[in-house]
Tab-separated table of C-alpha atoms in Angstrom:
chain	number	residue	atom	x	y	z
A	1	MET	CA	260.703	-72.045	-56.393
A	2	ARG	CA	263.220	-74.509	-57.846
A	3	LYS	CA	263.364	-77.638	-55.699
A	4	THR	CA	265.233	-80.960	-55.685
A	5	MET	CA	262.970	-83.992	-55.629
A	6	ILE	CA	263.788	-87.035	-53.519
A	7	GLY	CA	263.284	-90.484	-54.960
A	8	LEU	CA	259.815	-91.930	-54.553
A	9	GLY	CA	258.391	-95.353	-55.211
A	10	ALA	CA	255.990	-95.544	-58.139
A	11	VAL	CA	253.857	-98.576	-57.389
A	12	ALA	CA	250.397	-98.169	-58.899
A	13	VAL	CA	247.539	-98.320	-56.432
A	14	ALA	CA	243.862	-97.644	-56.789
A	15	LEU	CA	242.753	-94.286	-55.450
A	16	SER	CA	239.588	-94.358	-53.430
A	17	LEU	CA	237.470	-91.620	-54.940
A	18	SER	CA	234.141	-90.453	-53.711
A	19	ALA	CA	233.873	-87.892	-56.522
A	20	PRO	CA	234.422	-88.023	-60.283
A	21	ALA	CA	238.064	-88.687	-61.068
A	22	LEU	CA	240.226	-86.419	-63.145
A	23	ALA	CA	241.360	-87.958	-67.935
A	24	ASP	CA	244.053	-88.051	-70.387
A	25	GLY	CA	243.145	-88.602	-74.035
A	26	HIS	CA	246.095	-88.028	-76.364
A	27	ASP	CA	245.522	-86.110	-79.553
A	28	GLY	CA	248.446	-87.699	-81.389
A	29	HIS	CA	250.476	-84.484	-81.374
A	30	GLY	CA	251.985	-84.693	-77.900
A	31	GLY	CA	249.001	-82.945	-76.342
A	32	HIS	CA	245.659	-84.138	-75.078
A	33	GLN	CA	242.330	-84.707	-76.703
A	34	SER	CA	239.902	-81.834	-76.243
A	35	TYR	CA	236.575	-82.552	-74.595
A	36	ASP	CA	235.334	-78.953	-74.650
A	37	GLY	CA	236.131	-77.913	-78.219
A	38	GLY	CA	239.524	-77.132	-79.664
A	39	TYR	CA	241.650	-74.155	-78.695
A	40	GLY	CA	243.973	-72.585	-81.215
A	41	ARG	CA	246.971	-70.346	-80.739
A	42	ALA	CA	246.626	-67.843	-77.899
A	43	THR	CA	247.676	-64.189	-78.235
A	44	LEU	CA	249.762	-61.918	-76.010
A	45	THR	CA	247.699	-58.807	-75.195
A	46	GLY	CA	249.730	-57.204	-72.417
A	47	TRP	CA	253.264	-57.218	-70.985
A	48	ALA	CA	254.931	-55.511	-68.039
A	49	SER	CA	258.007	-56.201	-65.934
A	50	LEU	CA	259.291	-55.724	-62.375
A	51	PRO	CA	263.125	-55.464	-62.152
A	52	ALA	CA	264.788	-58.418	-60.446
A	53	GLN	CA	266.620	-56.229	-57.940
A	54	THR	CA	263.522	-54.721	-56.362
A	55	TYR	CA	263.557	-54.742	-52.556
A	56	VAL	CA	260.937	-54.012	-49.910
A	57	PRO	CA	261.644	-50.430	-48.729
A	58	GLY	CA	263.336	-50.279	-45.335
A	59	SER	CA	263.530	-54.064	-45.019
A	60	GLU	CA	266.183	-56.256	-43.421
A	61	PRO	CA	269.128	-57.620	-45.434
A	62	SER	CA	268.789	-61.191	-46.680
A	63	GLY	CA	270.659	-63.956	-48.477
A	64	ALA	CA	273.445	-64.312	-45.913
A	65	GLN	CA	273.547	-68.096	-46.382
A	66	LEU	CA	274.145	-67.852	-50.135
A	67	GLY	CA	277.830	-67.069	-49.789
A	68	THR	CA	279.569	-64.072	-51.340
A	69	ASP	CA	280.182	-65.202	-54.916
A	70	PRO	CA	278.133	-63.478	-57.642
A	71	ILE	CA	275.066	-65.371	-58.862
A	72	ASN	CA	273.992	-64.296	-62.346
A	73	GLY	CA	275.927	-61.078	-61.765
A	74	VAL	CA	274.334	-60.270	-58.403
A	75	THR	CA	276.406	-60.621	-55.234
A	76	PRO	CA	274.793	-61.765	-51.973
A	77	PRO	CA	273.968	-60.925	-49.289
A	78	PHE	CA	271.333	-58.492	-50.497
A	79	PRO	CA	270.549	-55.042	-49.052
A	80	GLY	CA	266.904	-55.892	-48.359
A	81	GLN	CA	264.102	-58.382	-48.822
A	82	PRO	CA	263.616	-59.073	-52.555
A	83	VAL	CA	260.151	-58.543	-54.012
A	84	GLN	CA	260.357	-61.863	-55.832
A	85	GLY	CA	259.476	-65.523	-56.017
A	86	PHE	CA	255.843	-65.018	-57.036
A	87	SER	CA	254.118	-68.337	-56.438
A	88	GLY	CA	250.481	-67.314	-56.156
A	89	VAL	CA	248.296	-64.425	-57.277
A	90	VAL	CA	245.005	-62.791	-56.263
A	91	ARG	CA	243.299	-60.063	-58.292
A	92	ARG	CA	242.087	-56.998	-56.402
A	93	ARG	CA	239.356	-54.496	-57.249
A	94	ASP	CA	241.715	-51.552	-57.751
A	95	GLY	CA	243.739	-53.199	-60.522
A	96	SER	CA	246.528	-54.331	-58.209
A	97	TYR	CA	247.395	-57.928	-57.381
A	98	ASP	CA	248.386	-59.750	-54.228
A	99	VAL	CA	251.344	-61.977	-55.096
A	100	LEU	CA	252.860	-64.519	-52.739
A	101	SER	CA	256.617	-64.645	-52.265
A	102	ASP	CA	257.635	-68.238	-51.582
A	103	ASN	CA	260.238	-69.633	-49.190
A	104	GLY	CA	263.099	-67.457	-50.406
A	105	TYR	CA	266.241	-69.056	-51.751
A	106	GLY	CA	265.212	-72.651	-52.379
A	107	ASN	CA	265.405	-74.565	-49.099
A	108	LYS	CA	265.144	-74.346	-45.311
A	109	ALA	CA	268.901	-74.093	-44.760
A	110	ASN	CA	269.466	-70.931	-46.798
A	111	SER	CA	266.193	-69.067	-46.281
A	112	GLY	CA	266.120	-68.285	-42.551
A	113	ASP	CA	266.618	-64.560	-43.222
A	114	PHE	CA	263.939	-64.381	-45.940
A	115	LEU	CA	260.715	-63.004	-44.468
A	116	LEU	CA	257.545	-64.549	-45.889
A	117	ARG	CA	255.328	-61.889	-47.369
A	118	ILE	CA	252.268	-61.181	-49.483
A	119	GLN	CA	253.459	-58.506	-51.894
A	120	ARG	CA	251.114	-56.100	-53.644
A	121	VAL	CA	252.019	-55.119	-57.186
A	122	LYS	CA	250.356	-53.023	-59.864
A	123	PRO	CA	251.092	-53.624	-63.556
A	124	ASP	CA	250.771	-50.796	-66.084
A	125	LEU	CA	250.392	-52.399	-69.497
A	126	ARG	CA	250.752	-49.061	-71.255
A	127	SER	CA	254.203	-48.337	-69.851
A	128	GLY	CA	255.248	-51.971	-69.467
A	129	VAL	CA	256.146	-51.391	-65.813
A	130	VAL	CA	255.114	-53.393	-62.741
A	131	THR	CA	255.320	-51.379	-59.521
A	132	ALA	CA	255.529	-52.807	-56.009
A	133	VAL	CA	252.936	-50.838	-54.031
A	134	GLY	CA	252.946	-52.529	-50.625
A	135	GLY	CA	252.200	-55.793	-48.897
A	136	VAL	CA	252.148	-57.534	-45.522
A	137	ASP	CA	254.671	-59.779	-43.782
A	138	LEU	CA	253.419	-63.112	-42.462
A	139	SER	CA	253.702	-63.751	-38.734
A	140	ASP	CA	252.437	-65.895	-35.871
A	141	PRO	CA	251.681	-63.438	-33.039
A	142	PHE	CA	249.030	-65.699	-31.500
A	143	LYS	CA	251.384	-68.713	-31.301
A	144	ARG	CA	249.303	-70.952	-33.519
A	145	VAL	CA	252.377	-72.814	-34.827
A	146	PRO	CA	253.029	-75.665	-32.359
A	147	PHE	CA	256.659	-76.275	-33.375
A	148	PRO	CA	259.691	-73.965	-32.957
A	149	LEU	CA	260.078	-71.040	-35.351
A	150	THR	CA	263.276	-69.428	-36.593
A	151	ARG	CA	262.708	-65.988	-35.085
A	152	ALA	CA	261.853	-65.028	-31.525
A	153	ASP	CA	259.549	-62.273	-32.805
A	154	ARG	CA	257.526	-64.989	-34.631
A	155	ARG	CA	257.813	-63.358	-38.034
A	156	LEU	CA	257.708	-66.269	-40.440
A	157	THR	CA	260.647	-67.107	-42.678
A	158	GLY	CA	261.528	-69.444	-45.502
A	159	ALA	CA	263.035	-71.809	-42.938
A	160	ASP	CA	259.595	-72.201	-41.307
A	161	PHE	CA	257.273	-72.676	-44.302
A	162	ASP	CA	257.479	-72.875	-48.071
A	163	VAL	CA	254.360	-70.971	-49.094
A	164	GLU	CA	253.378	-71.544	-52.728
A	165	SER	CA	249.631	-70.996	-53.259
A	166	ILE	CA	247.126	-68.409	-52.094
A	167	VAL	CA	243.378	-67.768	-51.992
A	168	ARG	CA	241.791	-64.558	-50.700
A	169	ARG	CA	238.387	-64.848	-49.058
A	170	PRO	CA	235.556	-62.249	-49.215
A	171	ASP	CA	236.284	-61.367	-45.565
A	172	GLY	CA	239.813	-60.326	-46.550
A	173	THR	CA	241.572	-63.286	-44.949
A	174	TYR	CA	243.964	-65.519	-46.852
A	175	TRP	CA	244.363	-69.272	-47.112
A	176	ILE	CA	247.873	-70.238	-48.119
A	177	GLY	CA	249.233	-73.620	-49.166
A	178	ASP	CA	252.633	-74.729	-47.851
A	179	GLU	CA	255.021	-77.385	-49.183
A	180	PHE	CA	257.027	-78.320	-46.073
A	181	GLY	CA	254.162	-80.038	-44.237
A	182	PRO	CA	252.269	-79.874	-46.399
A	183	TRP	CA	250.044	-77.485	-44.438
A	184	LEU	CA	247.109	-75.174	-45.054
A	185	LEU	CA	247.608	-71.826	-43.304
A	186	HIS	CA	244.909	-69.249	-42.529
A	187	PHE	CA	246.044	-65.617	-42.224
A	188	SER	CA	244.311	-62.334	-41.421
A	189	ALA	CA	244.272	-59.459	-43.890
A	190	THR	CA	247.308	-58.068	-42.049
A	191	GLY	CA	249.287	-61.318	-42.269
A	192	ALA	CA	248.714	-62.798	-38.783
A	193	LEU	CA	248.245	-66.566	-38.603
A	194	LEU	CA	244.729	-67.186	-37.269
A	195	ASP	CA	244.558	-70.962	-36.871
A	196	LYS	CA	246.830	-73.902	-36.231
A	197	PRO	CA	248.387	-75.259	-39.465
A	198	VAL	CA	246.164	-77.931	-41.018
A	199	ALA	CA	247.987	-81.096	-42.078
A	200	LEU	CA	247.048	-83.256	-45.060
A	201	PRO	CA	246.183	-86.665	-43.592
A	202	GLY	CA	248.517	-89.450	-44.650
A	203	VAL	CA	251.035	-87.237	-46.468
A	204	GLN	CA	254.338	-85.886	-45.106
A	205	ALA	CA	257.268	-84.167	-46.802
A	206	PRO	CA	260.870	-84.533	-45.531
A	207	GLU	CA	260.682	-81.086	-43.895
A	208	ASN	CA	257.670	-82.067	-41.764
A	209	PRO	CA	258.669	-81.684	-38.072
A	210	TYR	CA	256.448	-84.595	-37.037
A	211	LEU	CA	258.144	-87.330	-39.057
A	212	ASN	CA	259.807	-88.563	-35.843
A	213	GLY	CA	262.222	-90.746	-37.758
A	214	GLY	CA	259.588	-91.980	-40.165
A	215	THR	CA	259.883	-92.086	-43.932
A	216	PRO	CA	258.350	-89.194	-45.883
A	217	ASN	CA	256.017	-90.159	-48.727
A	218	LEU	CA	256.298	-86.890	-50.655
A	219	GLY	CA	259.300	-85.199	-52.239
A	220	SER	CA	261.111	-82.283	-50.640
A	221	SER	CA	259.007	-79.130	-50.980
A	222	LYS	CA	256.495	-80.922	-53.209
A	223	GLY	CA	253.391	-79.923	-51.265
A	224	PHE	CA	250.648	-77.455	-52.163
A	225	GLU	CA	251.988	-75.715	-55.264
A	226	GLY	CA	248.487	-74.853	-56.506
A	227	MET	CA	245.205	-74.113	-54.759
A	228	ALA	CA	241.867	-73.085	-56.216
A	229	SER	CA	238.938	-71.535	-54.398
A	230	GLY	CA	235.655	-73.323	-54.967
A	231	LEU	CA	233.067	-71.028	-56.513
A	232	ASP	CA	230.549	-72.213	-53.913
A	233	GLY	CA	232.546	-70.214	-51.365
A	234	ARG	CA	232.846	-73.207	-49.074
A	235	HIS	CA	235.682	-75.316	-50.451
A	236	LEU	CA	239.373	-75.118	-51.281
A	237	TYR	CA	241.106	-77.403	-53.762
A	238	PRO	CA	244.806	-77.676	-52.842
A	239	MET	CA	246.986	-79.556	-55.362
A	240	LEU	CA	250.261	-81.307	-54.628
A	241	GLU	CA	253.276	-80.627	-56.825
A	242	GLY	CA	254.795	-84.061	-56.258
A	243	THR	CA	253.614	-87.654	-56.568
A	244	VAL	CA	252.796	-89.399	-53.301
A	245	ALA	CA	254.803	-92.608	-52.834
A	246	GLY	CA	252.754	-95.538	-54.111
A	247	ASP	CA	250.763	-93.488	-56.616
A	248	PRO	CA	251.466	-93.958	-60.344
A	249	ALA	CA	254.517	-91.996	-61.497
A	250	GLY	CA	253.658	-88.514	-62.763
A	251	THR	CA	250.252	-88.303	-61.083
A	252	LEU	CA	249.318	-85.548	-58.655
A	253	ARG	CA	246.551	-85.408	-56.089
A	254	ILE	CA	243.906	-82.680	-55.825
A	255	ASN	CA	242.058	-82.729	-52.497
A	256	GLU	CA	238.895	-80.983	-51.337
A	257	PHE	CA	238.926	-78.997	-48.082
A	258	ASP	CA	235.752	-77.776	-46.352
A	259	LEU	CA	236.202	-74.273	-44.954
A	260	ARG	CA	233.158	-74.535	-42.710
A	261	ASP	CA	234.251	-77.793	-41.078
A	262	ARG	CA	237.970	-76.944	-41.282
A	263	ALA	CA	238.589	-80.481	-42.525
A	264	TYR	CA	239.282	-82.476	-45.675
A	265	THR	CA	236.148	-84.026	-47.122
A	266	GLY	CA	237.809	-87.201	-48.450
A	267	ARG	CA	237.030	-86.275	-52.065
A	268	ARG	CA	240.095	-86.524	-54.265
A	269	TRP	CA	241.027	-86.326	-57.931
A	270	THR	CA	244.118	-87.146	-59.972
A	271	TYR	CA	246.017	-85.007	-62.489
A	272	LYS	CA	248.393	-86.755	-64.890
A	273	LEU	CA	251.481	-84.850	-65.981
A	274	GLU	CA	252.627	-84.959	-69.601
A	275	ALA	CA	255.933	-86.359	-68.301
A	276	PRO	CA	256.837	-87.519	-64.774
A	277	GLY	CA	259.612	-84.907	-64.553
A	278	ASN	CA	257.208	-82.008	-65.105
A	279	SER	CA	255.653	-79.871	-62.382
A	280	ILE	CA	252.519	-77.813	-61.976
A	281	GLY	CA	252.697	-74.103	-61.248
A	282	ASP	CA	249.245	-72.903	-60.235
A	283	MET	CA	245.555	-73.749	-60.304
A	284	VAL	CA	242.373	-71.662	-60.468
A	285	SER	CA	238.664	-72.542	-60.681
A	286	VAL	CA	236.760	-72.089	-63.955
A	287	ASP	CA	233.439	-73.508	-62.762
A	288	ARG	CA	232.139	-76.324	-60.575
A	289	ASP	CA	233.886	-79.033	-62.603
A	290	ARG	CA	236.866	-77.360	-64.280
A	291	PHE	CA	240.165	-75.716	-63.372
A	292	LEU	CA	242.969	-73.990	-65.216
A	293	ILE	CA	246.324	-75.576	-64.355
A	294	ILE	CA	249.817	-74.477	-65.379
A	295	GLU	CA	252.100	-77.369	-66.285
A	296	ARG	CA	255.787	-76.862	-67.016
A	297	ASP	CA	259.057	-78.656	-67.518
A	298	ASN	CA	262.003	-77.661	-65.356
A	299	GLU	CA	264.044	-76.027	-68.114
A	300	GLN	CA	264.520	-72.369	-68.987
A	301	GLY	CA	265.503	-70.228	-71.943
A	302	ASP	CA	266.107	-72.053	-75.223
A	303	ALA	CA	266.049	-75.406	-73.385
A	304	ALA	CA	262.433	-74.916	-72.292
A	305	LYS	CA	260.082	-77.194	-74.230
A	306	LEU	CA	256.812	-77.311	-72.268
A	307	LYS	CA	255.108	-74.367	-70.564
A	308	ARG	CA	251.351	-74.771	-70.969
A	309	VAL	CA	247.993	-73.888	-69.471
A	310	TYR	CA	245.481	-76.733	-69.428
A	311	LEU	CA	241.750	-76.797	-68.830
A	312	ALA	CA	241.248	-79.719	-66.440
A	313	ASP	CA	237.791	-81.298	-66.228
A	314	THR	CA	237.002	-83.465	-63.209
A	315	ARG	CA	234.157	-85.280	-64.978
A	316	ASP	CA	236.627	-87.764	-66.490
A	317	ARG	CA	234.702	-88.475	-69.659
A	318	ASP	CA	237.090	-91.140	-70.908
A	319	LYS	CA	236.941	-92.924	-67.524
A	320	ASP	CA	240.691	-93.387	-67.159
A	321	GLY	CA	240.812	-92.122	-63.578
A	322	ALA	CA	242.484	-88.778	-64.262
A	323	VAL	CA	241.240	-85.319	-65.159
A	324	ASP	CA	240.487	-84.649	-68.830
A	325	LYS	CA	243.080	-82.127	-70.081
A	326	THR	CA	242.580	-79.577	-72.865
A	327	GLN	CA	245.459	-77.269	-73.761
A	328	VAL	CA	244.275	-73.662	-73.911
A	329	ALA	CA	247.631	-71.850	-74.206
A	330	ASP	CA	251.193	-72.758	-75.166
A	331	LEU	CA	253.294	-70.183	-73.323
A	332	LEU	CA	256.263	-70.845	-75.601
A	333	ASP	CA	254.227	-70.014	-78.708
A	334	LEU	CA	252.033	-66.965	-78.179
A	335	ALA	CA	251.089	-64.767	-81.111
A	336	ASN	CA	252.428	-61.233	-80.605
A	337	PRO	CA	251.118	-59.192	-83.549
A	338	LYS	CA	251.735	-55.860	-81.781
A	339	GLY	CA	255.324	-56.678	-80.821
A	340	LEU	CA	254.612	-56.121	-77.136
A	341	GLY	CA	257.586	-55.895	-74.814
A	342	GLY	CA	259.891	-55.340	-77.774
A	343	PHE	CA	259.598	-59.001	-78.730
A	344	GLY	CA	258.936	-60.433	-82.170
A	345	PRO	CA	255.739	-61.899	-83.686
A	346	THR	CA	256.108	-65.020	-81.532
A	347	PHE	CA	256.370	-64.466	-77.784
A	348	ARG	CA	257.956	-67.037	-75.469
A	349	PHE	CA	257.526	-67.113	-71.694
A	350	PRO	CA	260.660	-69.239	-71.199
A	351	PHE	CA	261.015	-69.216	-67.435
A	352	GLN	CA	261.844	-72.263	-65.374
A	353	THR	CA	258.992	-71.672	-62.953
A	354	ILE	CA	255.691	-70.110	-64.055
A	355	GLU	CA	253.526	-70.217	-60.958
A	356	ASP	CA	250.709	-67.676	-61.220
A	357	VAL	CA	247.501	-67.654	-63.259
A	358	VAL	CA	244.310	-65.634	-62.820
A	359	ILE	CA	241.208	-65.317	-65.014
A	360	LEU	CA	240.492	-61.718	-66.070
A	361	ASP	CA	237.444	-62.394	-68.243
A	362	ASP	CA	235.978	-65.306	-70.152
A	363	SER	CA	238.666	-65.178	-72.841
A	364	THR	CA	241.624	-63.585	-71.046
A	365	ILE	CA	244.055	-64.825	-68.420
A	366	ALA	CA	247.028	-63.190	-66.707
A	367	LEU	CA	250.238	-64.970	-65.723
A	368	LEU	CA	253.434	-64.201	-63.813
A	369	ASN	CA	256.699	-66.064	-63.440
A	370	ASP	CA	258.542	-66.972	-60.269
A	371	ASN	CA	262.033	-65.616	-60.947
A	372	ASN	CA	263.782	-67.668	-58.222
A	373	PHE	CA	265.939	-64.602	-57.542
A	374	PRO	CA	268.862	-64.620	-58.104
A	375	PHE	CA	269.097	-68.095	-59.624
A	376	SER	CA	266.904	-68.207	-62.736
A	377	ALA	CA	268.091	-66.681	-66.006
A	378	GLY	CA	265.559	-67.820	-68.580
A	379	ARG	CA	265.164	-64.529	-70.418
A	380	THR	CA	268.853	-63.538	-70.676
A	381	PRO	CA	271.658	-66.003	-69.799
A	382	GLY	CA	273.812	-64.725	-66.962
A	383	LYS	CA	271.282	-62.109	-65.859
A	384	PRO	CA	268.693	-62.719	-63.098
A	385	ASP	CA	265.154	-62.881	-64.428
A	386	ASN	CA	262.747	-60.048	-63.842
A	387	ASP	CA	259.199	-60.790	-62.734
A	388	GLU	CA	257.081	-60.488	-65.882
A	389	PHE	CA	253.308	-59.983	-65.921
A	390	ILE	CA	251.489	-60.940	-69.126
A	391	THR	CA	247.883	-61.032	-70.292
A	392	VAL	CA	246.870	-63.660	-72.829
A	393	ARG	CA	243.722	-63.849	-74.948
A	394	LEU	CA	242.590	-67.407	-75.585
A	395	SER	CA	241.380	-68.427	-79.028
A	396	ARG	CA	237.894	-69.085	-77.699
A	397	PRO	CA	235.973	-68.394	-74.462
A	398	LEU	CA	236.238	-70.664	-71.452
A	399	ASP	CA	232.472	-70.519	-70.829
A	400	ALA	CA	233.443	-69.922	-67.232
A	401	ASP	CA	231.176	-69.259	-64.299
A	402	PRO	CA	231.294	-65.426	-63.930
A	403	ARG	CA	232.336	-65.888	-60.308
A	404	ALA	CA	235.647	-67.268	-61.619
A	405	TYR	CA	236.856	-63.774	-62.487
A	406	ARG	CA	235.431	-61.742	-59.645
A	407	ARG	CA	237.748	-59.399	-57.743
A	408	TYR	CA	238.051	-58.928	-53.982
């Protein structure tokens, strides 16, 4: 979701790493040097869309704190809970996808009537239609959250957490990354919080209820935007969206979390953005050493200049202390030889926030945008963005571990 970043100090400090750090070798063309072989232009192979004004059937109204003036032609409050804000994705065996709706309308103050939810959607690439087929609301029936919640019934809202990343485990439970703490949250298959929120040691955002008058060292809602599941089945790799105060400007931390011990291991890597004002959108494991990471600027439509997918290698072959980055797809320059979606020979994915990536096979990835309903209008000015689902064939295989594209 679109967020406003607070000012942070950018004093360079050494990061204590007990694992290989993450590299940044420029190729002289505004990108990064490839350490795994070059990737050429990627190709759009599938497109489908979910209308912006899609609501959960029978759900409560929402958006009461947005006022009553039209926003991109849509007037709040809304008749139900929007099926929107996709900030994380999990592929399921039946061809559907779990997609995570984030905190709602952009901040704690205006999202108290937005119910946090894992939506389930099914794209049909033949018809070009994405259908919402179900989902589960997130709640805290066992009172695992130790601080006050917005609702007495303990259904979780966008004023409680800003959920932005999701991993589904083989047992059907979900681990979700939050940006307000930042916290890691463990939910059942039916959306019930199972454990107390897990804090990231030494890092607090302004929304953290335990600041107690202290100074936050992370920007507002700049917590766990991405999170990959380790292919060993034991670890999670949550990634911050913002730079921690004292770290070099434009660098982001990736931490390792041990699911067995329910604790951070102390291993940490660094990802360097192409520009300090950029953000990451999502992260997924390729193998033991590599991840796919979406990086984007904060523009939309014709103003958008950088929407890319990078292959990030933690082995840091140039020894500069950051992950080695190889661009595998430019989402503003995809070949579209079949004219999918009614677009021309070049397809642009020009959305402000692109926050979902999943590996379908060794040469194909799928992506979705977060439409920030009703605020973003990257496809058509003055009209709220739909949620678009695309499949993209890379110019060469990832040589991924086959477990990277398994389905649960």
